[in-house]
Coordinates of C-alpha atoms and ligand atoms in Angstrom, one line a residue:
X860 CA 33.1 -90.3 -5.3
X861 CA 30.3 -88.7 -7.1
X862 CA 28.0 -86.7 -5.1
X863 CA 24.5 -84.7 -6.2
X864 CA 22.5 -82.4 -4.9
X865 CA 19.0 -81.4 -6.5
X866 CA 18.1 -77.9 -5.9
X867 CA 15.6 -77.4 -2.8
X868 CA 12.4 -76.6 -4.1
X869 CA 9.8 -77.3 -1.3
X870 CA 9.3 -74.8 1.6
X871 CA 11.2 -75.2 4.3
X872 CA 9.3 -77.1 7.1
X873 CA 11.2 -79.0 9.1
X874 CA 9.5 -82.4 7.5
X875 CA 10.8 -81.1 3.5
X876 CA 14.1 -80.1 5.0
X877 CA 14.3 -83.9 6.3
X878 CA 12.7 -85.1 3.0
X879 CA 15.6 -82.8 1.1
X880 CA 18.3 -84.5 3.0
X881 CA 17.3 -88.0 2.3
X882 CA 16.6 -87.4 -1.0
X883 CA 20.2 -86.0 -1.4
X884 CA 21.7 -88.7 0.7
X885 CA 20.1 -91.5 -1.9
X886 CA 21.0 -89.6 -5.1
X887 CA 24.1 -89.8 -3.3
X888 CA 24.5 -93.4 -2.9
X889 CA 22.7 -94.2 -6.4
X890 CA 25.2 -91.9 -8.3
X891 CA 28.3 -93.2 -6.2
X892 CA 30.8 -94.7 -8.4
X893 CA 33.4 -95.0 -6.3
X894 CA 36.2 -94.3 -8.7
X895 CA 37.5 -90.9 -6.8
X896 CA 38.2 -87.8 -8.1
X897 CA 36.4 -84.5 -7.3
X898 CA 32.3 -84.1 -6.7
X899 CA 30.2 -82.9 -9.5
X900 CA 26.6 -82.3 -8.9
X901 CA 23.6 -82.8 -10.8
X902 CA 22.3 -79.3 -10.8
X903 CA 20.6 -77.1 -13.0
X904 CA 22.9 -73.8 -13.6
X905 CA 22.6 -70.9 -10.9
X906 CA 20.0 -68.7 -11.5
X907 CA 18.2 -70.9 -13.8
X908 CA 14.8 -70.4 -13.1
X909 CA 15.2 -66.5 -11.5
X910 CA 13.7 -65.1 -14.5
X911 CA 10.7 -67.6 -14.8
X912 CA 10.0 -69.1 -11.2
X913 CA 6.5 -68.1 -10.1
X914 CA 6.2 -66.4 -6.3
X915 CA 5.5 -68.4 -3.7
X916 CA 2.8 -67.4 -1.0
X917 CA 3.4 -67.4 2.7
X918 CA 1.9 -69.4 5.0
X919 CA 0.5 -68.0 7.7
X920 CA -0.1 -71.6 9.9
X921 CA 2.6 -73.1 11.5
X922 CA 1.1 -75.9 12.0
X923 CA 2.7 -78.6 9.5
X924 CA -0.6 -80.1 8.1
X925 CA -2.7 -76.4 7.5
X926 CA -1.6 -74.2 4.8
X927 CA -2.8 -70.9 4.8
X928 CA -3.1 -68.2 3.1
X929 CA -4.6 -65.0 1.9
X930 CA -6.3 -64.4 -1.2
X931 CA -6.9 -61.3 -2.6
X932 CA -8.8 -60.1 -5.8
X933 CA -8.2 -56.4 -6.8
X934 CA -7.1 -54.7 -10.2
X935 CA -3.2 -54.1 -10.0
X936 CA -1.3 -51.9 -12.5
X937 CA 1.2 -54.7 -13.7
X938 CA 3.7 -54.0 -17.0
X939 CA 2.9 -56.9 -18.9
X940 CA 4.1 -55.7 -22.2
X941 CA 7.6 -54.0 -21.8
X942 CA 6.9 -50.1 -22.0
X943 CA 3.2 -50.3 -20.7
X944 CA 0.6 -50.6 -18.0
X945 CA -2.2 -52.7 -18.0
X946 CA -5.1 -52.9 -15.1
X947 CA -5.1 -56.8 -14.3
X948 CA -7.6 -59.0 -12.4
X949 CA -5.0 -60.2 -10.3
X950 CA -5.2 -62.5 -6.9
X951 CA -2.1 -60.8 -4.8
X952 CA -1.3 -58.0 -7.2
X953 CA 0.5 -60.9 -9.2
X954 CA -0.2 -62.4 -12.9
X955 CA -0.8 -65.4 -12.2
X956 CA -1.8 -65.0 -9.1
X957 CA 0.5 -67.0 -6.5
X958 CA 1.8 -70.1 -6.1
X959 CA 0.2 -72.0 -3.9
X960 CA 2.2 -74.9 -2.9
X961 CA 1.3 -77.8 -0.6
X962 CA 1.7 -81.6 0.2
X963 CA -0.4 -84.4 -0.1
X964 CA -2.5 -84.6 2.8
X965 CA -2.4 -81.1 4.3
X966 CA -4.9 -78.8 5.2
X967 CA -5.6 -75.8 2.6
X968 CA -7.2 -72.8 4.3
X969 CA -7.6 -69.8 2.1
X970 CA -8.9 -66.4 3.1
X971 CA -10.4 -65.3 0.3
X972 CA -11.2 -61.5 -0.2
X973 CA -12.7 -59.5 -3.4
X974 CA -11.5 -55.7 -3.8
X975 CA -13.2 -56.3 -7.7
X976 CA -15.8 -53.9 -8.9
X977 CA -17.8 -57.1 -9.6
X978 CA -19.0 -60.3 -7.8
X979 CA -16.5 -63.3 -8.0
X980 CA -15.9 -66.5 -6.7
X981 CA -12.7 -69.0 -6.8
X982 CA -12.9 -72.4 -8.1
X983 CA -10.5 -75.3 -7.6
X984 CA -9.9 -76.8 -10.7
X985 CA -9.2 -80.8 -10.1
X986 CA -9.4 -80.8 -6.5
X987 CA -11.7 -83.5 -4.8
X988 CA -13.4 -80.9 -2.2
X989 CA -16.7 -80.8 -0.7
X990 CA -19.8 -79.2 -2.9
X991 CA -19.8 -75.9 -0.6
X992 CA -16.2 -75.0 -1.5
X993 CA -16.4 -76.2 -5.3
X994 CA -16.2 -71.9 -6.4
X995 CA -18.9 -72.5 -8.8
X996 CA -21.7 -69.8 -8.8
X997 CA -23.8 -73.3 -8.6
X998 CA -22.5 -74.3 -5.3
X999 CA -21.6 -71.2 -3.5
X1000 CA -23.5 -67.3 -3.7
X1001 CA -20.6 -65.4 -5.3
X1002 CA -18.4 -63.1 -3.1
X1003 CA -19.9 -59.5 -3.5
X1004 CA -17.0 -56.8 -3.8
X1005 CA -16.0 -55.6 -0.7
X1006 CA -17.1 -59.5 0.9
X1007 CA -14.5 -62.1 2.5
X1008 CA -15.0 -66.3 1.7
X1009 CA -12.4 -68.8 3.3
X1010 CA -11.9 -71.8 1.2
X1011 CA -11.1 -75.0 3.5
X1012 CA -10.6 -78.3 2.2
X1013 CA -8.0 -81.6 2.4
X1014 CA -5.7 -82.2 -0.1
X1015 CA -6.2 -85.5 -0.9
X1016 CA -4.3 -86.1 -4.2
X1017 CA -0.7 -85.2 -5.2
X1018 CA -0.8 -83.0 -8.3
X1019 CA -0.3 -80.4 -10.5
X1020 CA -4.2 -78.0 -10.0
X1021 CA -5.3 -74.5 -10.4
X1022 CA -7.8 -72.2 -9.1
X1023 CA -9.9 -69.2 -11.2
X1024 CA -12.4 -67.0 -11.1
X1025 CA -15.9 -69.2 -12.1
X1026 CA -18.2 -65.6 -12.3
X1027 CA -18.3 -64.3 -16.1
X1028 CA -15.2 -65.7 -16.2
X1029 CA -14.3 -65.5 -19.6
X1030 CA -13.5 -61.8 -19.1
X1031 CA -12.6 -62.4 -15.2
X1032 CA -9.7 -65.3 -16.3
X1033 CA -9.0 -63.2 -19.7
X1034 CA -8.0 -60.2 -17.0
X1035 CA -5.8 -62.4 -15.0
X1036 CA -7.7 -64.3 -12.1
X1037 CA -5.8 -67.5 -12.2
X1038 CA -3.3 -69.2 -10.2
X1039 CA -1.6 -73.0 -10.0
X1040 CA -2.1 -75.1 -6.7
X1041 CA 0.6 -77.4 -6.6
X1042 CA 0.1 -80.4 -4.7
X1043 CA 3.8 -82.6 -4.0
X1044 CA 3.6 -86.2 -3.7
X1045 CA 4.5 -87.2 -0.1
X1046 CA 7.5 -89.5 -0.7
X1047 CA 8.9 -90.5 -4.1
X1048 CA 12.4 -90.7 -6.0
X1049 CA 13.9 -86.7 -7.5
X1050 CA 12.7 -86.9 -10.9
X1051 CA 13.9 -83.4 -12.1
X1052 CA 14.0 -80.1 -10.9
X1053 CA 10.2 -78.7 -9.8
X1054 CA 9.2 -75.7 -12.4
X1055 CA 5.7 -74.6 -12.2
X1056 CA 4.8 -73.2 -15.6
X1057 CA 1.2 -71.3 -16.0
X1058 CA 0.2 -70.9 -19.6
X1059 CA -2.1 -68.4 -20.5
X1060 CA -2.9 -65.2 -23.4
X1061 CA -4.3 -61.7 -22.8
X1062 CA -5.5 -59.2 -24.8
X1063 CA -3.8 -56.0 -25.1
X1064 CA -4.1 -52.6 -27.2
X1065 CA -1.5 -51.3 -28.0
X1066 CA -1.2 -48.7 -25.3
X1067 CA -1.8 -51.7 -22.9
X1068 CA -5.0 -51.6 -21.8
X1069 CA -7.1 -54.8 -21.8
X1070 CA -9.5 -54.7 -24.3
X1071 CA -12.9 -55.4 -23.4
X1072 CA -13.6 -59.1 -22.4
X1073 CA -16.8 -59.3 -24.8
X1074 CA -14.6 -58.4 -27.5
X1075 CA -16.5 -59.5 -30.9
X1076 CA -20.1 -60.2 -29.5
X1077 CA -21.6 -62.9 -29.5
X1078 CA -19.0 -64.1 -32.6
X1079 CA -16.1 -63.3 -30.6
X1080 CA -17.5 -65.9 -27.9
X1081 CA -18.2 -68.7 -30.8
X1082 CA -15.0 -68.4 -31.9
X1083 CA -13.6 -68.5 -28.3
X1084 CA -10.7 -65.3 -27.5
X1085 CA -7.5 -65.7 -28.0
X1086 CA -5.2 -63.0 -26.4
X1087 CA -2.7 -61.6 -28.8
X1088 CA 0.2 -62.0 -25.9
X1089 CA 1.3 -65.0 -25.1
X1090 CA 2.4 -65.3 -21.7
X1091 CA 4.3 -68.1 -19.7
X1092 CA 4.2 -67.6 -15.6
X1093 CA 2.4 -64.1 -16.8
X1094 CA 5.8 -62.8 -18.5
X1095 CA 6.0 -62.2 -21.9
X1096 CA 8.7 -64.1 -23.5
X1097 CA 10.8 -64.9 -20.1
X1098 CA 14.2 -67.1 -19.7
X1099 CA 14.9 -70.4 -19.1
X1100 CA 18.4 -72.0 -18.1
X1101 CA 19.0 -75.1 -18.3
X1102 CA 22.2 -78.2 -18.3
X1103 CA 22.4 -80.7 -20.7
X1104 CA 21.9 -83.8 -18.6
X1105 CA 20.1 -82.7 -15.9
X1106 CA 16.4 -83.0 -16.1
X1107 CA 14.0 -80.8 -15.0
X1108 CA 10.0 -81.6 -14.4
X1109 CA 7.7 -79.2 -15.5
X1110 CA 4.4 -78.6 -14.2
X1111 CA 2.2 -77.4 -16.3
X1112 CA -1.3 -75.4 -16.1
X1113 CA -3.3 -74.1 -19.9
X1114 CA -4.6 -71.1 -17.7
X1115 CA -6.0 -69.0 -21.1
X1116 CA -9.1 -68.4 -21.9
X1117 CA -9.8 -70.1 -25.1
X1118 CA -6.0 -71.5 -26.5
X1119 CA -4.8 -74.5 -26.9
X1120 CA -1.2 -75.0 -26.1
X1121 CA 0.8 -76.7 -28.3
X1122 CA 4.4 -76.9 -27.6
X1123 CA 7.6 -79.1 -29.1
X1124 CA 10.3 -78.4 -27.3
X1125 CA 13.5 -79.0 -30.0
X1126 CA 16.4 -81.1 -28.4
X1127 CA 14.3 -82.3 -25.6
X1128 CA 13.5 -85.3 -24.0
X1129 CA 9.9 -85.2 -23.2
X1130 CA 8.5 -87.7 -21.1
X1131 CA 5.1 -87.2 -19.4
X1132 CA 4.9 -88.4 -15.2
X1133 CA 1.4 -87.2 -14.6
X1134 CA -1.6 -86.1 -15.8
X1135 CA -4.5 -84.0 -14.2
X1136 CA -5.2 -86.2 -11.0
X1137 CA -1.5 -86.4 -10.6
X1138 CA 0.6 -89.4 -11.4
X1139 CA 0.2 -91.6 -14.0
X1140 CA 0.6 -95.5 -14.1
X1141 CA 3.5 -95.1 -16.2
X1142 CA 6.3 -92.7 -17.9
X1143 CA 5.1 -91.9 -21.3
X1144 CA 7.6 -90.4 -24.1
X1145 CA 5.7 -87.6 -25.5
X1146 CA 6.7 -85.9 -29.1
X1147 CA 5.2 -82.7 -27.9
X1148 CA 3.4 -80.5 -25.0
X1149 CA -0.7 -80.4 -25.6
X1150 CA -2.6 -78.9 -23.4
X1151 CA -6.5 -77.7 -23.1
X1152 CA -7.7 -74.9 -21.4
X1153 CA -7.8 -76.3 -17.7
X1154 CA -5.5 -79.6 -18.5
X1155 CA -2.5 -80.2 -16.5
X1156 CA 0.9 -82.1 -17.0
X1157 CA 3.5 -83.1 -15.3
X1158 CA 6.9 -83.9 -18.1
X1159 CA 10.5 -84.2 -17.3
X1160 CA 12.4 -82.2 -19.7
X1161 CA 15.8 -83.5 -20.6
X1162 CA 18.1 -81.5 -23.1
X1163 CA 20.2 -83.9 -24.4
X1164 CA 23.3 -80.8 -25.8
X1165 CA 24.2 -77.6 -24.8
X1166 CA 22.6 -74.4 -27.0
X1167 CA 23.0 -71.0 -27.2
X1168 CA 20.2 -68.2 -26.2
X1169 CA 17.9 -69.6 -28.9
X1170 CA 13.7 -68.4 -29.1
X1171 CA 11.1 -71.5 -28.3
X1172 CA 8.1 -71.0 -29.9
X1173 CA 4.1 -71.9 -29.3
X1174 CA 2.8 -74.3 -32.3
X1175 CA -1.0 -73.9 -33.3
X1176 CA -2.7 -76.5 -32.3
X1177 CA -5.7 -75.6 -35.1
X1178 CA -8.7 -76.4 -33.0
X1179 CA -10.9 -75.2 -36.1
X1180 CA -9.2 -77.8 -38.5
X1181 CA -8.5 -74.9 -40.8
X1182 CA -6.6 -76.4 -44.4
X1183 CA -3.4 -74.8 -42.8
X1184 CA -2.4 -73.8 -39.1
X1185 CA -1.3 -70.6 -38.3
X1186 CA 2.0 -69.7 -37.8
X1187 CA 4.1 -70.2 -35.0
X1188 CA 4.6 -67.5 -32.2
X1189 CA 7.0 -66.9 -29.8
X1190 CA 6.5 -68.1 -25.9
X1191 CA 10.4 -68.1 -24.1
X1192 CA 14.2 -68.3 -24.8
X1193 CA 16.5 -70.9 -23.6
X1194 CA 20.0 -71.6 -23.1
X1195 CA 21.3 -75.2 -22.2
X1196 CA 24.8 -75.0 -20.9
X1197 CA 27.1 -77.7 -21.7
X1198 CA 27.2 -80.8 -18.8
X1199 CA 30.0 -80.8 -16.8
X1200 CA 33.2 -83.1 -16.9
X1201 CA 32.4 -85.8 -15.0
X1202 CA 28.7 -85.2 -14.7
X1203 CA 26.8 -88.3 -13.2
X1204 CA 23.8 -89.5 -15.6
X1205 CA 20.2 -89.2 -13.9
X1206 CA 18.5 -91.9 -12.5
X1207 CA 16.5 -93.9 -14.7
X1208 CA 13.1 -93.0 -14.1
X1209 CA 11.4 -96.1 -12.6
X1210 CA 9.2 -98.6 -14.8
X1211 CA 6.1 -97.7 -12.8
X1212 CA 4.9 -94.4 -11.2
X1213 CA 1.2 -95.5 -9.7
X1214 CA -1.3 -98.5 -9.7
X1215 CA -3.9 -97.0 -11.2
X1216 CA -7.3 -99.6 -11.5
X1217 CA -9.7 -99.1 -13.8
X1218 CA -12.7 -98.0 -12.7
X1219 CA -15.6 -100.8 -13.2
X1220 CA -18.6 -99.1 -14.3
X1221 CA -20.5 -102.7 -15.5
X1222 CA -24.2 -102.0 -14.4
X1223 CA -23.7 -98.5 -14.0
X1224 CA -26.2 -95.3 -15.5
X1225 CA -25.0 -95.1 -19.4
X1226 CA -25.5 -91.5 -20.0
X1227 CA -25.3 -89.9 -23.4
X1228 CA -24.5 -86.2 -24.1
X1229 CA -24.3 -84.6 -27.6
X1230 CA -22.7 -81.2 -27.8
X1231 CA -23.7 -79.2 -30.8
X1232 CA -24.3 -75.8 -32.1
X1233 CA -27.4 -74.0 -33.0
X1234 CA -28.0 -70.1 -33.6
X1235 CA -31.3 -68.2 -31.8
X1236 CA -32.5 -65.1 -32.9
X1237 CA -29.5 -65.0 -35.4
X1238 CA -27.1 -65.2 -32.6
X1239 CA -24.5 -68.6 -32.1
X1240 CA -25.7 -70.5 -29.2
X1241 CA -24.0 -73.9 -28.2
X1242 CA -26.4 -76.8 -26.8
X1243 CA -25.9 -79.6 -24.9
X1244 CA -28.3 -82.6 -25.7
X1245 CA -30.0 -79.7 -28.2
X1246 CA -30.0 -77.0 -25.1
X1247 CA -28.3 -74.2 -23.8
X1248 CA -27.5 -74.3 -20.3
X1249 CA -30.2 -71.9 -19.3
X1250 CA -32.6 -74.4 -20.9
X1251 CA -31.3 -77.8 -20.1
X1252 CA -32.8 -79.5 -17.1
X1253 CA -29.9 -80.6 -14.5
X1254 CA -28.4 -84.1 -14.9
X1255 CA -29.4 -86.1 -11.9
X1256 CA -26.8 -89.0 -10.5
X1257 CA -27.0 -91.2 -7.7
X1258 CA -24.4 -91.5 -5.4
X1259 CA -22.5 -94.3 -5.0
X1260 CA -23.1 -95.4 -8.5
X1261 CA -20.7 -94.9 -11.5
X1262 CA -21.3 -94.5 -14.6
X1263 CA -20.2 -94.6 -18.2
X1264 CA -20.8 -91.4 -20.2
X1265 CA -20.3 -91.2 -24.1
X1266 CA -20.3 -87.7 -25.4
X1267 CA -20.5 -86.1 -28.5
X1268 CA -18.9 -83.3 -30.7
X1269 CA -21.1 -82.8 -33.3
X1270 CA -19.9 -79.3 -34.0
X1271 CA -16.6 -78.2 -36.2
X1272 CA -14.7 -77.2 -33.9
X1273 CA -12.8 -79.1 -30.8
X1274 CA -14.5 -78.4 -27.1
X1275 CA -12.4 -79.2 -24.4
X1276 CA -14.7 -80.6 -21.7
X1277 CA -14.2 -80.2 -17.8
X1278 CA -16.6 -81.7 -14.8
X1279 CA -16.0 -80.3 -11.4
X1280 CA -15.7 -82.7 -8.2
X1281 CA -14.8 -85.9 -9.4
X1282 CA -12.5 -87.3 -11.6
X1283 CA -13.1 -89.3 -14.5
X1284 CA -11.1 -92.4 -16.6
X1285 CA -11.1 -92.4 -20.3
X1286 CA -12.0 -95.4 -21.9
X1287 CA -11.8 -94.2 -25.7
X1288 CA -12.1 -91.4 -27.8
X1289 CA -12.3 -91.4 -31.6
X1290 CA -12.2 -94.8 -30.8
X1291 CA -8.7 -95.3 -29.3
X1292 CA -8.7 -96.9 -26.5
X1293 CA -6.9 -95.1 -22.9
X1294 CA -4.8 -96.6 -20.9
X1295 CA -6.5 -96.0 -17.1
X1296 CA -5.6 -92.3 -16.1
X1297 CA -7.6 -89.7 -13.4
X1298 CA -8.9 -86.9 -15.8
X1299 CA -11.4 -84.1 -15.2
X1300 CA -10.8 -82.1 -18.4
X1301 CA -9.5 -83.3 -21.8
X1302 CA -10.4 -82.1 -25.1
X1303 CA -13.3 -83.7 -27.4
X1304 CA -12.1 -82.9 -31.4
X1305 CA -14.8 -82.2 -34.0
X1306 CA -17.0 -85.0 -35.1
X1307 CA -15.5 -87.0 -32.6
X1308 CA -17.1 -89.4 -29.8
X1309 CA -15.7 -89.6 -26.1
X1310 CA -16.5 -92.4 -23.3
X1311 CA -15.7 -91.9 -20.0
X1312 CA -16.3 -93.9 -16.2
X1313 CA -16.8 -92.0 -13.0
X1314 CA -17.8 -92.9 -9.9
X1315 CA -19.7 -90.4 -7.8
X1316 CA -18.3 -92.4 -4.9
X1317 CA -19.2 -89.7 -2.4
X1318 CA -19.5 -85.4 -1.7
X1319 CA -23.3 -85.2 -3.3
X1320 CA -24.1 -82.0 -4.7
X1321 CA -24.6 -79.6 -6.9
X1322 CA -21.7 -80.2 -9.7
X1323 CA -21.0 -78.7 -13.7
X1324 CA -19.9 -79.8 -16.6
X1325 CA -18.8 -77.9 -18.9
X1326 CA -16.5 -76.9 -21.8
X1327 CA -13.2 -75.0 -20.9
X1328 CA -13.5 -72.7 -23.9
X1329 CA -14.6 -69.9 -21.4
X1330 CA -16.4 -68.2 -24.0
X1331 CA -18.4 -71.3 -24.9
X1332 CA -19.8 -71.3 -21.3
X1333 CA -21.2 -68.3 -21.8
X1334 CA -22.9 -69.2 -25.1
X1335 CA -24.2 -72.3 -23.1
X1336 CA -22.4 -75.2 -23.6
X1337 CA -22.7 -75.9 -19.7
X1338 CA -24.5 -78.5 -17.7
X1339 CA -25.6 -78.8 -14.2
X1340 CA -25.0 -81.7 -12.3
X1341 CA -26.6 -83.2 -9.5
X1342 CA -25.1 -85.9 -7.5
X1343 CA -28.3 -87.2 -5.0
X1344 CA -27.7 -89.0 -1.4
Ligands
C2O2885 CU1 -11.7 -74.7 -14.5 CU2 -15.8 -74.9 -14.2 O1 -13.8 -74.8 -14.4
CU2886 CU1 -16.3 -75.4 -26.5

């Protein structure tokens, strides 16, 4: 009889040991074949994530539905770039920061404390939490240095999220100030192997040293900085193992700055499970990875024959719809090792992940937003509805309405658009029509038009929307959004 075993890869509370053991006991009983012969498991081969696999963070609460942990913001001497030393913005002395890793449902308490020479705050990218712990510098005073803040919110949705810095935080996230918040579905069938994978860029002189995050002026933020080292789980071109046959699900944060992450992965399988707000309604084969600054994924990667030690590489995703893109630059190596005799073939992944209904947003506020681009005093300044954020008066919503919100790109250039605190359903862009999906950041090419529903069901407050391109935050392509009781 056939027997396989997934490699554990939740911590090891007494309820994920149990979960571990069922899950193993029905991949047991769906790979049985019953035709004899020795065991061959469906695993991934040893070691093959050791170069890659992001640190996990302790938690310091036994109790099984609080996860907590300590934060801490200080400048660490890391050796990013082989040979050198750079002072990074790091949460825990790590680049990313840690892993924070949770379940549906839990409790996340965070002891949050800045050792920065600068004020700083830590936003929760994607999670549904109350106004007061949103990280913005709009809902919360930012945490002086030498000040403490503890984070405390329910984790309501299963999914891949992240948390950042949200004070000047170009230069803050360009330094390092970013982390993934991984939130596991409570129950479900083993899809692949878990491998948390933060994208991200920094930029380095030669001797190391990050170079200045206002790099350029005002034309370096108009542009939007990209760092000249790619990074992948803050490593510069790190390893990946891999078995043919055995797929692995990657979770996947765009943690730079200003780059957009454009990755095919050659004799892959690709097919996306989830989204931003975690799962989607259903698999979707994907040619390649794209990703905005702040967009998540969740893809099973299946390698279909073995390779040797080969270099994957980063595609440009030519957000300034230049006549050519640029040229293609490294981001890991990879080795698939052959499957072994007998290996079982993975489950099928199931015809449905979710039920997902659309959001009705009939009746609702239609609320129209027109990014664009404008210069002041012969400096770039980016508007929204023909103002920079210093300018533009807040949105006002009511809650327990939704509404339908068309916005659009009128500039050259793509701008990646996030909101904070609620999720939203794309209902067409460019005039293709989406298939219902939880968003809260997806990108907006040039000239193009975006609609969107969201219900701002509950938590009133003081909310943002805003585009991901750090840089274009700064130059004022940023909104303030209040939701009223
Ligand atoms: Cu991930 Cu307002 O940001
Ligand atoms: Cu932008």
């Amino acid at each position: 009889m056939h027997r396989a075993v997934l490699r554990p890869d939740a911590p090891g509370t007494l309820r994920a040991r149990l979960a571990r053991f069922m899950r193993t006991v029905l991949l047991t009983l769906v790979l049985a074949t019953g035709c004899g012969g020795a065991p061959v498991a469906l695993e991934q081969p040893a070691g093959w994530d050791d170069a890659i696999a992001l640190p996990p963070v302790t938690d310091e609460d036994p109790d099984p539905n609080v996860v907590q942990v300590s934060l801490e913001a200080r400048i660490t001497s890391l050796e990013v770039k082989a040979g050198t030393r750079s002072d990074v913005w790091a949460y825990n002395g790590g680049l990313p920061g840690p892993l924070i890793r949770a379940r549906v449902g839990q409790r996340l308490v965070v002891r949050f404390t800045n050792s920065l020479p600068e004020a700083t705050t830590v936003h929760w990218h994607g999670v549904r939490v109350p106004n007061p712990m949103d990280g913005s510098e709009l809902s919360q005073a930012p945490v002086p240095p030498g000040g403490a803040f503890e984070y405390r919110f329910e984790l309501r949705d299963a999914g891949t999220f992240w948390y950042h810095s949200h004070v000047n935080s170009s230069a803050q996230v360009g330094h390092g100030l970013y982390g993934m918040l991984l939130v596991d579905e409570a129950k479900g069938p083993p899809l692949g192997d878990a491998l948390p994978l933060v994208f991200s860029d920094m930029s380095l002189a030669a001797d190391g040293s990050i170079l200045p995050g206002d790099q350029d002026g005002a034309l370096g933020s108009y542009f939007g900085r990209e760092g000249n080292t790619l990074l992948l789980n803050g490593r510069v071109l790190p390893h990946l193992g891999a078995r043919a046959g055995v797929p692995q699900r990657w979770h996947l944060v765009n943690a730079s700055r200003s780059r957009f992450f454009l990755l095919r992965v050659p004799g892959a399988t690709l097919v996306r499970l989830g989204g931003d707000g975690g799962r989607i309604a259903k698999p979707e084969p994907l040619d390649a990875i794209f990703l905005v600054p702040g967009e998540r994924m969740e893809v099973q990667v299946t390698f279909a024959a073995a390779s040797e030690k080969h270099v994957v590489q980063l595609d440009d995703a030519n957000r300034f719809h230049l006549p050519a893109p640029q040229p293609p630059e490294p981001l890991f190596t990879l080795e698939v090792q052959a499957a072994k005799p007998g290996q079982p073939k993975p489950p099928a992944l199931p015809a449905a992940l979710r039920s997902i209904d659309a959001l009705d947003a009939g009746g609702g506020l239609a609320r129209s937003l027109v990014l664009g681009d404008t210069s002041v005093a012969g400096k770039p300044v980016l508007t929204i509805n023909g103002q920079p954020s210093w300018e533009l008066p807040p949105l006002h919503a009511r809650l327990g309405t939704t509404e339908t919100w068309t916005v659009e790109n009128t500039t050259d250039f793509d701008h990646p658009v996030h909101l904070h605190g609620y999720f939203f359903q794309v209902l067409d862009r460019g005039g293709v029509a989406f298939a219902p999906e939880w968003k809260d950041t997806i990108n907006l090419p040039a000239k193009q038009r975006l609609r969107f529903a969201v219900s701002f069901d509950e938590r009133p407050g003081t909310w943002m929307f805003h585009c991901h391109i750090l840089d274009h935050v700064e130059l004022g392509m940023m909104a303030m959004l209040m939701v009223d009781p």
